[in-house]
Amino acid sequence: MTIPNPGAGSPDKEPASEAQAAQNALGNAERAEPAGDADRAETTTGTAAAGKPAGPVTATAAGKPAEPEARPSLGQLFLANLWAANTFTVTVLALVLAIVVGAVLMIISDPEVLATYSYITARPADALNASWTLVSEGYANLFKGSVFDPEAFSGWLNGSNGWEPVLAPISETLTYTAPLVFTGLSVALAFRGGLFNIGAQGQATIGVIFAALAGFLLPLPPVVHLIVAVLAGALGGAIWGFIPGILKARAGAHEVINTIMLNYIAVYFLSWLIVQKGIQDPGRTDAISRSVDGSAQLPRLLGDNLRVHSGILLAIVATWAVAWLLNRSTLGFELRAVGANPDAARTAGISVTRTYVLIMVFAGILAGLGGSNMVLGSTASALTPLVVAQIGFDGILVALLGRVKPWGVALAALLFGALQAGGNRMQSYSGISLELVTVLQALIVIFIAAPALVKAIFQLRAARAARLHTSLAKGW
């Protein structure tokens, strides 16, 4: 290392020792700098031994430039942040926890497997093998019923079956996903606007009523008939969303109470309506309406043997529309401002009353479209007391799992649709109760909504824990 020293040096000082002292001073100075700044300066000022100043020291050793500190690579950064409490990690670990707890529930709910644990100390292999067989077969059938069945694919390759069984799991998953996307978006949109829309179930019920009535009472041409039926479902949901919206805006009535009561009204109205003359199927004595005309049915995408229909395409369009509304439009900005702080929004000149009404109307439209999918799609073709199932209440879970973000809601609905589709096969082939799938859904949402619990169980780094939130509205 070359060290220019204009000052008078000590005559009895060896050059090598002086250079070594300067090199040590340079190393100390570099270590004192922040990690990102250590390689910015190639020269520094060293102090020679015995308190004598030394000139600027060039960062060379043995004629070679000093190596700058290596910055972490992208892979290193990924690995460093992988075990942090970020949204992706918490979501994946929540799924893992739900699967593990679900496996335990499978074991304790099966009498034959549970009996092997009575002599586990004598023959532990029996209990372990029986548990593994039950759990592996259950989850394998869940996967085969919702995503992909290797046996059906092998049969298609050797010609023993057609291509329909290969696509049947995906078809079932998308069929269950479509209405959940709409009701999930309905709840998420209200959340973003500061309202807790418990009434997606009732709005979907009124939507299915309006869509079905338009489907079998109006004699219209095929394409027009379908459009009118879909719009009728949206109109029914909008009406049922307008009522709690205007009550909240004008009278300050809490939307949770209003929407819960409207859910009951919608359910009982449906039960009364389907047994009325002109609505009830004339060939039946039970509570079922006439069937929707074929001209009002949503067309199937993969042929008559597979149930997936064009409602899933409408769900994708609706997801994009809600994302655009929230992030790109003036109304979306006002909606988010009201949801964040109604008083500040009112001070800024935003009409909180108008925004509340519009939020609930749009939420009702989305839920009504979800209900219309249930009767205009391939799930059912007539009104029954249970035609809507639980898509409105499941929409709350989907919205929470999707972090009330439009595309997150769509992915969460896809997951729930897969669980529902695979649960049917799991019940048929493995004898596992379908209610266990509902328990799995609830467990996933519990762990997702409690990131601190997941963080504590897996000892995640707390660096990014503060970023975790469900973006729930403050209005409830």
mmCIF file with all atom_site columns, N, CA and C in Angstrom, residues 194-250:
data_model
loop_
_atom_site.group_PDB
_atom_site.id
_atom_site.type_symbol
_atom_site.label_atom_id
_atom_site.label_alt_id
_atom_site.label_comp_id
_atom_site.label_asym_id
_atom_site.label_entity_id
_atom_site.label_seq_id
_atom_site.pdbx_PDB_ins_code
_atom_site.Cartn_x
_atom_site.Cartn_y
_atom_site.Cartn_z
_atom_site.occupancy
_atom_site.B_iso_or_equiv
_atom_site.pdbx_formal_charge
_atom_site.auth_seq_id
_atom_site.auth_comp_id
_atom_site.auth_asym_id
_atom_site.auth_atom_id
_atom_site.pdbx_PDB_model_num
ATOM 1   N N  . GLY A 1 194 ? -66.251 1.606   4.327   1.00 0.00 ? 194 GLY A N  1
ATOM 2   C CA . GLY A 1 194 ? -66.546 1.825   5.727   1.00 0.00 ? 194 GLY A CA 1
ATOM 3   C C  . GLY A 1 194 ? -67.804 1.155   6.222   1.00 0.00 ? 194 GLY A C  1
ATOM 4   N N  . LEU A 1 195 ? -68.363 0.229   5.461   1.00 0.00 ? 195 LEU A N  1
ATOM 5   C CA . LEU A 1 195 ? -69.607 -0.439  5.851   1.00 0.00 ? 195 LEU A CA 1
ATOM 6   C C  . LEU A 1 195 ? -69.380 -1.944  5.926   1.00 0.00 ? 195 LEU A C  1
ATOM 7   N N  . PHE A 1 196 ? -70.096 -2.589  6.824   1.00 0.00 ? 196 PHE A N  1
ATOM 8   C CA . PHE A 1 196 ? -69.995 -4.036  6.995   1.00 0.00 ? 196 PHE A CA 1
ATOM 9   C C  . PHE A 1 196 ? -71.266 -4.646  6.415   1.00 0.00 ? 196 PHE A C  1
ATOM 10  N N  . ASN A 1 197 ? -71.158 -5.150  5.207   1.00 0.00 ? 197 ASN A N  1
ATOM 11  C CA . ASN A 1 197 ? -72.330 -5.663  4.490   1.00 0.00 ? 197 ASN A CA 1
ATOM 12  C C  . ASN A 1 197 ? -72.569 -7.126  4.850   1.00 0.00 ? 197 ASN A C  1
ATOM 13  N N  . ILE A 1 198 ? -73.369 -7.347  5.887   1.00 0.00 ? 198 ILE A N  1
ATOM 14  C CA . ILE A 1 198 ? -73.769 -8.702  6.250   1.00 0.00 ? 198 ILE A CA 1
ATOM 15  C C  . ILE A 1 198 ? -74.893 -9.189  5.337   1.00 0.00 ? 198 ILE A C  1
ATOM 16  N N  . GLY A 1 199 ? -75.477 -8.291  4.553   1.00 0.00 ? 199 GLY A N  1
ATOM 17  C CA . GLY A 1 199 ? -76.669 -8.620  3.785   1.00 0.00 ? 199 GLY A CA 1
ATOM 18  C C  . GLY A 1 199 ? -76.443 -9.184  2.414   1.00 0.00 ? 199 GLY A C  1
ATOM 19  N N  . ALA A 1 200 ? -75.224 -9.642  2.092   1.00 0.00 ? 200 ALA A N  1
ATOM 20  C CA . ALA A 1 200 ? -75.004 -10.231 0.775   1.00 0.00 ? 200 ALA A CA 1
ATOM 21  C C  . ALA A 1 200 ? -75.883 -11.450 0.548   1.00 0.00 ? 200 ALA A C  1
ATOM 22  N N  . GLN A 1 201 ? -76.192 -12.169 1.617   1.00 0.00 ? 201 GLN A N  1
ATOM 23  C CA . GLN A 1 201 ? -77.063 -13.338 1.485   1.00 0.00 ? 201 GLN A CA 1
ATOM 24  C C  . GLN A 1 201 ? -78.468 -12.917 1.058   1.00 0.00 ? 201 GLN A C  1
ATOM 25  N N  . GLY A 1 202 ? -79.016 -11.905 1.701   1.00 0.00 ? 202 GLY A N  1
ATOM 26  C CA . GLY A 1 202 ? -80.344 -11.434 1.321   1.00 0.00 ? 202 GLY A CA 1
ATOM 27  C C  . GLY A 1 202 ? -80.360 -10.795 -0.054  1.00 0.00 ? 202 GLY A C  1
ATOM 28  N N  . GLN A 1 203 ? -79.315 -10.041 -0.394  1.00 0.00 ? 203 GLN A N  1
ATOM 29  C CA . GLN A 1 203 ? -79.243 -9.418  -1.715  1.00 0.00 ? 203 GLN A CA 1
ATOM 30  C C  . GLN A 1 203 ? -79.130 -10.476 -2.802  1.00 0.00 ? 203 GLN A C  1
ATOM 31  N N  . ALA A 1 204 ? -78.362 -11.527 -2.547  1.00 0.00 ? 204 ALA A N  1
ATOM 32  C CA . ALA A 1 204 ? -78.278 -12.629 -3.507  1.00 0.00 ? 204 ALA A CA 1
ATOM 33  C C  . ALA A 1 204 ? -79.620 -13.344 -3.630  1.00 0.00 ? 204 ALA A C  1
ATOM 34  N N  . THR A 1 205 ? -80.351 -13.452 -2.530  1.00 0.00 ? 205 THR A N  1
ATOM 35  C CA . THR A 1 205 ? -81.656 -14.116 -2.574  1.00 0.00 ? 205 THR A CA 1
ATOM 36  C C  . THR A 1 205 ? -82.650 -13.332 -3.429  1.00 0.00 ? 205 THR A C  1
ATOM 37  N N  . ILE A 1 206 ? -82.713 -12.029 -3.229  1.00 0.00 ? 206 ILE A N  1
ATOM 38  C CA . ILE A 1 206 ? -83.604 -11.217 -4.063  1.00 0.00 ? 206 ILE A CA 1
ATOM 39  C C  . ILE A 1 206 ? -83.128 -11.229 -5.509  1.00 0.00 ? 206 ILE A C  1
ATOM 40  N N  . GLY A 1 207 ? -81.815 -11.248 -5.712  1.00 0.00 ? 207 GLY A N  1
ATOM 41  C CA . GLY A 1 207 ? -81.293 -11.326 -7.076  1.00 0.00 ? 207 GLY A CA 1
ATOM 42  C C  . GLY A 1 207 ? -81.697 -12.605 -7.774  1.00 0.00 ? 207 GLY A C  1
ATOM 43  N N  . VAL A 1 208 ? -81.645 -13.737 -7.053  1.00 0.00 ? 208 VAL A N  1
ATOM 44  C CA . VAL A 1 208 ? -82.030 -15.002 -7.671  1.00 0.00 ? 208 VAL A CA 1
ATOM 45  C C  . VAL A 1 208 ? -83.529 -15.030 -7.957  1.00 0.00 ? 208 VAL A C  1
ATOM 46  N N  . ILE A 1 209 ? -84.330 -14.377 -7.114  1.00 0.00 ? 209 ILE A N  1
ATOM 47  C CA . ILE A 1 209 ? -85.773 -14.318 -7.359  1.00 0.00 ? 209 ILE A CA 1
ATOM 48  C C  . ILE A 1 209 ? -86.072 -13.528 -8.631  1.00 0.00 ? 209 ILE A C  1
ATOM 49  N N  . PHE A 1 210 ? -85.486 -12.346 -8.746  1.00 0.00 ? 210 PHE A N  1
ATOM 50  C CA . PHE A 1 210 ? -85.731 -11.514 -9.920  1.00 0.00 ? 210 PHE A CA 1
ATOM 51  C C  . PHE A 1 210 ? -85.230 -12.199 -11.193 1.00 0.00 ? 210 PHE A C  1
ATOM 52  N N  . ALA A 1 211 ? -84.052 -12.834 -11.122 1.00 0.00 ? 211 ALA A N  1
ATOM 53  C CA . ALA A 1 211 ? -83.502 -13.494 -12.305 1.00 0.00 ? 211 ALA A CA 1
ATOM 54  C C  . ALA A 1 211 ? -84.372 -14.663 -12.733 1.00 0.00 ? 211 ALA A C  1
ATOM 55  N N  . ALA A 1 212 ? -84.841 -15.459 -11.766 1.00 0.00 ? 212 ALA A N  1
ATOM 56  C CA . ALA A 1 212 ? -85.678 -16.609 -12.106 1.00 0.00 ? 212 ALA A CA 1
ATOM 57  C C  . ALA A 1 212 ? -87.024 -16.174 -12.669 1.00 0.00 ? 212 ALA A C  1
ATOM 58  N N  . LEU A 1 213 ? -87.643 -15.153 -12.059 1.00 0.00 ? 213 LEU A N  1
ATOM 59  C CA . LEU A 1 213 ? -88.928 -14.674 -12.577 1.00 0.00 ? 213 LEU A CA 1
ATOM 60  C C  . LEU A 1 213 ? -88.792 -14.167 -14.000 1.00 0.00 ? 213 LEU A C  1
ATOM 61  N N  . ALA A 1 214 ? -87.723 -13.435 -14.264 1.00 0.00 ? 214 ALA A N  1
ATOM 62  C CA . ALA A 1 214 ? -87.494 -12.983 -15.645 1.00 0.00 ? 214 ALA A CA 1
ATOM 63  C C  . ALA A 1 214 ? -87.177 -14.160 -16.549 1.00 0.00 ? 214 ALA A C  1
ATOM 64  N N  . GLY A 1 215 ? -86.615 -15.226 -15.972 1.00 0.00 ? 215 GLY A N  1
ATOM 65  C CA . GLY A 1 215 ? -86.215 -16.370 -16.776 1.00 0.00 ? 215 GLY A CA 1
ATOM 66  C C  . GLY A 1 215 ? -87.359 -17.251 -17.225 1.00 0.00 ? 215 GLY A C  1
ATOM 67  N N  . PHE A 1 216 ? -88.459 -17.316 -16.457 1.00 0.00 ? 216 PHE A N  1
ATOM 68  C CA . PHE A 1 216 ? -89.556 -18.195 -16.893 1.00 0.00 ? 216 PHE A CA 1
ATOM 69  C C  . PHE A 1 216 ? -90.893 -17.462 -17.081 1.00 0.00 ? 216 PHE A C  1
ATOM 70  N N  . LEU A 1 217 ? -90.944 -16.164 -16.793 1.00 0.00 ? 217 LEU A N  1
ATOM 71  C CA . LEU A 1 217 ? -92.191 -15.434 -17.014 1.00 0.00 ? 217 LEU A CA 1
ATOM 72  C C  . LEU A 1 217 ? -92.174 -14.571 -18.268 1.00 0.00 ? 217 LEU A C  1
ATOM 73  N N  . LEU A 1 218 ? -90.999 -14.164 -18.719 1.00 0.00 ? 218 LEU A N  1
ATOM 74  C CA . LEU A 1 218 ? -90.898 -13.267 -19.878 1.00 0.00 ? 218 LEU A CA 1
ATOM 75  C C  . LEU A 1 218 ? -90.572 -14.065 -21.126 1.00 0.00 ? 218 LEU A C  1
ATOM 76  N N  . PRO A 1 219 ? -91.429 -14.067 -22.129 1.00 0.00 ? 219 PRO A N  1
ATOM 77  C CA . PRO A 1 219 ? -91.125 -14.757 -23.401 1.00 0.00 ? 219 PRO A CA 1
ATOM 78  C C  . PRO A 1 219 ? -90.287 -13.856 -24.316 1.00 0.00 ? 219 PRO A C  1
ATOM 79  N N  . LEU A 1 220 ? -88.986 -14.054 -24.298 1.00 0.00 ? 220 LEU A N  1
ATOM 80  C CA . LEU A 1 220 ? -88.075 -13.203 -25.051 1.00 0.00 ? 220 LEU A CA 1
ATOM 81  C C  . LEU A 1 220 ? -87.150 -14.056 -25.912 1.00 0.00 ? 220 LEU A C  1
ATOM 82  N N  . PRO A 1 221 ? -86.544 -13.457 -26.944 1.00 0.00 ? 221 PRO A N  1
ATOM 83  C CA . PRO A 1 221 ? -85.561 -14.195 -27.763 1.00 0.00 ? 221 PRO A CA 1
ATOM 84  C C  . PRO A 1 221 ? -84.363 -14.615 -26.922 1.00 0.00 ? 221 PRO A C  1
ATOM 85  N N  . PRO A 1 222 ? -83.623 -15.616 -27.361 1.00 0.00 ? 222 PRO A N  1
ATOM 86  C CA . PRO A 1 222 ? -82.549 -16.197 -26.547 1.00 0.00 ? 222 PRO A CA 1
ATOM 87  C C  . PRO A 1 222 ? -81.559 -15.191 -25.966 1.00 0.00 ? 222 PRO A C  1
ATOM 88  N N  . VAL A 1 223 ? -80.863 -14.424 -26.792 1.00 0.00 ? 223 VAL A N  1
ATOM 89  C CA . VAL A 1 223 ? -79.806 -13.547 -26.276 1.00 0.00 ? 223 VAL A CA 1
ATOM 90  C C  . VAL A 1 223 ? -80.404 -12.443 -25.409 1.00 0.00 ? 223 VAL A C  1
ATOM 91  N N  . VAL A 1 224 ? -81.490 -11.852 -25.876 1.00 0.00 ? 224 VAL A N  1
ATOM 92  C CA . VAL A 1 224 ? -82.140 -10.787 -25.116 1.00 0.00 ? 224 VAL A CA 1
ATOM 93  C C  . VAL A 1 224 ? -82.660 -11.319 -23.785 1.00 0.00 ? 224 VAL A C  1
ATOM 94  N N  . HIS A 1 225 ? -83.199 -12.534 -23.824 1.00 0.00 ? 225 HIS A N  1
ATOM 95  C CA . HIS A 1 225 ? -83.741 -13.127 -22.602 1.00 0.00 ? 225 HIS A CA 1
ATOM 96  C C  . HIS A 1 225 ? -82.654 -13.296 -21.542 1.00 0.00 ? 225 HIS A C  1
ATOM 97  N N  . LEU A 1 226 ? -81.480 -13.753 -21.945 1.00 0.00 ? 226 LEU A N  1
ATOM 98  C CA . LEU A 1 226 ? -80.379 -13.928 -21.006 1.00 0.00 ? 226 LEU A CA 1
ATOM 99  C C  . LEU A 1 226 ? -79.941 -12.591 -20.428 1.00 0.00 ? 226 LEU A C  1
ATOM 100 N N  . ILE A 1 227 ? -79.796 -11.585 -21.268 1.00 0.00 ? 227 ILE A N  1
ATOM 101 C CA . ILE A 1 227 ? -79.363 -10.266 -20.795 1.00 0.00 ? 227 ILE A CA 1
ATOM 102 C C  . ILE A 1 227 ? -80.371 -9.693  -19.808 1.00 0.00 ? 227 ILE A C  1
ATOM 103 N N  . VAL A 1 228 ? -81.665 -9.809  -20.138 1.00 0.00 ? 228 VAL A N  1
ATOM 104 C CA . VAL A 1 228 ? -82.706 -9.281  -19.254 1.00 0.00 ? 228 VAL A CA 1
ATOM 105 C C  . VAL A 1 228 ? -82.706 -10.020 -17.918 1.00 0.00 ? 228 VAL A C  1
ATOM 106 N N  . ALA A 1 229 ? -82.523 -11.326 -17.950 1.00 0.00 ? 229 ALA A N  1
ATOM 107 C CA . ALA A 1 229 ? -82.524 -12.104 -16.702 1.00 0.00 ? 229 ALA A CA 1
ATOM 108 C C  . ALA A 1 229 ? -81.333 -11.718 -15.818 1.00 0.00 ? 229 ALA A C  1
ATOM 109 N N  . VAL A 1 230 ? -80.175 -11.551 -16.431 1.00 0.00 ? 230 VAL A N  1
ATOM 110 C CA . VAL A 1 230 ? -78.990 -11.154 -15.650 1.00 0.00 ? 230 VAL A CA 1
ATOM 111 C C  . VAL A 1 230 ? -79.184 -9.765  -15.054 1.00 0.00 ? 230 VAL A C  1
ATOM 112 N N  . LEU A 1 231 ? -79.679 -8.830  -15.866 1.00 0.00 ? 231 LEU A N  1
ATOM 113 C CA . LEU A 1 231 ? -79.916 -7.476  -15.365 1.00 0.00 ? 231 LEU A CA 1
ATOM 114 C C  . LEU A 1 231 ? -81.003 -7.453  -14.302 1.00 0.00 ? 231 LEU A C  1
ATOM 115 N N  . ALA A 1 232 ? -81.992 -8.335  -14.422 1.00 0.00 ? 232 ALA A N  1
ATOM 116 C CA . ALA A 1 232 ? -83.031 -8.415  -13.398 1.00 0.00 ? 232 ALA A CA 1
ATOM 117 C C  . ALA A 1 232 ? -82.441 -8.858  -12.064 1.00 0.00 ? 232 ALA A C  1
ATOM 118 N N  . GLY A 1 233 ? -81.523 -9.811  -12.103 1.00 0.00 ? 233 GLY A N  1
ATOM 119 C CA . GLY A 1 233 ? -80.856 -10.220 -10.871 1.00 0.00 ? 233 GLY A CA 1
ATOM 120 C C  . GLY A 1 233 ? -80.058 -9.088  -10.256 1.00 0.00 ? 233 GLY A C  1
ATOM 121 N N  . ALA A 1 234 ? -79.352 -8.327  -11.083 1.00 0.00 ? 234 ALA A N  1
ATOM 122 C CA . ALA A 1 234 ? -78.609 -7.178  -10.577 1.00 0.00 ? 234 ALA A CA 1
ATOM 123 C C  . ALA A 1 234 ? -79.543 -6.128  -9.987  1.00 0.00 ? 234 ALA A C  1
ATOM 124 N N  . LEU A 1 235 ? -80.692 -5.916  -10.634 1.00 0.00 ? 235 LEU A N  1
ATOM 125 C CA . LEU A 1 235 ? -81.667 -4.950  -10.137 1.00 0.00 ? 235 LEU A CA 1
ATOM 126 C C  . LEU A 1 235 ? -82.224 -5.371  -8.779  1.00 0.00 ? 235 LEU A C  1
ATOM 127 N N  . GLY A 1 236 ? -82.536 -6.652  -8.632  1.00 0.00 ? 236 GLY A N  1
ATOM 128 C CA . GLY A 1 236 ? -83.032 -7.124  -7.342  1.00 0.00 ? 236 GLY A CA 1
ATOM 129 C C  . GLY A 1 236 ? -82.030 -6.905  -6.227  1.00 0.00 ? 236 GLY A C  1
ATOM 130 N N  . GLY A 1 237 ? -80.774 -7.216  -6.491  1.00 0.00 ? 237 GLY A N  1
ATOM 131 C CA . GLY A 1 237 ? -79.743 -6.977  -5.478  1.00 0.00 ? 237 GLY A CA 1
ATOM 132 C C  . GLY A 1 237 ? -79.573 -5.503  -5.174  1.00 0.00 ? 237 GLY A C  1
ATOM 133 N N  . ALA A 1 238 ? -79.664 -4.647  -6.203  1.00 0.00 ? 238 ALA A N  1
ATOM 134 C CA . ALA A 1 238 ? -79.518 -3.207  -5.998  1.00 0.00 ? 238 ALA A CA 1
ATOM 135 C C  . ALA A 1 238 ? -80.626 -2.668  -5.099  1.00 0.00 ? 238 ALA A C  1
ATOM 136 N N  . ILE A 1 239 ? -81.851 -3.132  -5.315  1.00 0.00 ? 239 ILE A N  1
ATOM 137 C CA . ILE A 1 239 ? -82.965 -2.691  -4.466  1.00 0.00 ? 239 ILE A CA 1
ATOM 138 C C  . ILE A 1 239 ? -82.735 -3.100  -3.016  1.00 0.00 ? 239 ILE A C  1
ATOM 139 N N  . TRP A 1 240 ? -82.285 -4.331  -2.820  1.00 0.00 ? 240 TRP A N  1
ATOM 140 C CA . TRP A 1 240 ? -82.084 -4.826  -1.459  1.00 0.00 ? 240 TRP A CA 1
ATOM 141 C C  . TRP A 1 240 ? -80.854 -4.192  -0.807  1.00 0.00 ? 240 TRP A C  1
ATOM 142 N N  . GLY A 1 241 ? -79.928 -3.675  -1.607  1.00 0.00 ? 241 GLY A N  1
ATOM 143 C CA . GLY A 1 241 ? -78.801 -2.936  -1.046  1.00 0.00 ? 241 GLY A CA 1
ATOM 144 C C  . GLY A 1 241 ? -79.126 -1.473  -0.807  1.00 0.00 ? 241 GLY A C  1
ATOM 145 N N  . PHE A 1 242 ? -80.043 -0.920  -1.596  1.00 0.00 ? 242 PHE A N  1
ATOM 146 C CA . PHE A 1 242 ? -80.418 0.486   -1.436  1.00 0.00 ? 242 PHE A CA 1
ATOM 147 C C  . PHE A 1 242 ? -81.101 0.726   -0.088  1.00 0.00 ? 242 PHE A C  1
ATOM 148 N N  . ILE A 1 243 ? -81.885 -0.221  0.373   1.00 0.00 ? 243 ILE A N  1
ATOM 149 C CA . ILE A 1 243 ? -82.661 -0.023  1.610   1.00 0.00 ? 243 ILE A CA 1
ATOM 150 C C  . ILE A 1 243 ? -81.747 0.226   2.810   1.00 0.00 ? 243 ILE A C  1
ATOM 151 N N  . PRO A 1 244 ? -80.788 -0.644  3.115   1.00 0.00 ? 244 PRO A N  1
ATOM 152 C CA . PRO A 1 244 ? -79.903 -0.327  4.256   1.00 0.00 ? 244 PRO A CA 1
ATOM 153 C C  . PRO A 1 244 ? -79.002 0.869   3.973   1.00 0.00 ? 244 PRO A C  1
ATOM 154 N N  . GLY A 1 245 ? -78.680 1.112   2.693   1.00 0.00 ? 245 GLY A N  1
ATOM 155 C CA . GLY A 1 245 ? -77.846 2.264   2.373   1.00 0.00 ? 245 GLY A CA 1
ATOM 156 C C  . GLY A 1 245 ? -78.528 3.580   2.689   1.00 0.00 ? 245 GLY A C  1
ATOM 157 N N  . ILE A 1 246 ? -79.789 3.720   2.303   1.00 0.00 ? 246 ILE A N  1
ATOM 158 C CA . ILE A 1 246 ? -80.500 4.964   2.555   1.00 0.00 ? 246 ILE A CA 1
ATOM 159 C C  . ILE A 1 246 ? -80.822 5.116   4.037   1.00 0.00 ? 246 ILE A C  1
ATOM 160 N N  . LEU A 1 247 ? -81.089 3.990   4.722   1.00 0.00 ? 247 LEU A N  1
ATOM 161 C CA . LEU A 1 247 ? -81.325 4.058   6.161   1.00 0.00 ? 247 LEU A CA 1
ATOM 162 C C  . LEU A 1 247 ? -80.066 4.483   6.907   1.00 0.00 ? 247 LEU A C  1
ATOM 163 N N  . LYS A 1 248 ? -78.928 4.001   6.464   1.00 0.00 ? 248 LYS A N  1
ATOM 164 C CA . LYS A 1 248 ? -77.669 4.399   7.080   1.00 0.00 ? 248 LYS A CA 1
ATOM 165 C C  . LYS A 1 248 ? -77.380 5.868   6.817   1.00 0.00 ? 248 LYS A C  1
ATOM 166 N N  . ALA A 1 249 ? -77.613 6.315   5.586   1.00 0.00 ? 249 ALA A N  1
ATOM 167 C CA . ALA A 1 249 ? -77.271 7.678   5.209   1.00 0.00 ? 249 ALA A CA 1
ATOM 168 C C  . ALA A 1 249 ? -78.216 8.699   5.816   1.00 0.00 ? 249 ALA A C  1
ATOM 169 N N  . ARG A 1 250 ? -79.500 8.400   5.831   1.00 0.00 ? 250 ARG A N  1
ATOM 170 C CA . ARG A 1 250 ? -80.490 9.387   6.261   1.00 0.00 ? 250 ARG A CA 1
ATOM 171 C C  . ARG A 1 250 ? -80.805 9.311   7.749   1.00 0.00 ? 250 ARG A C  1
#
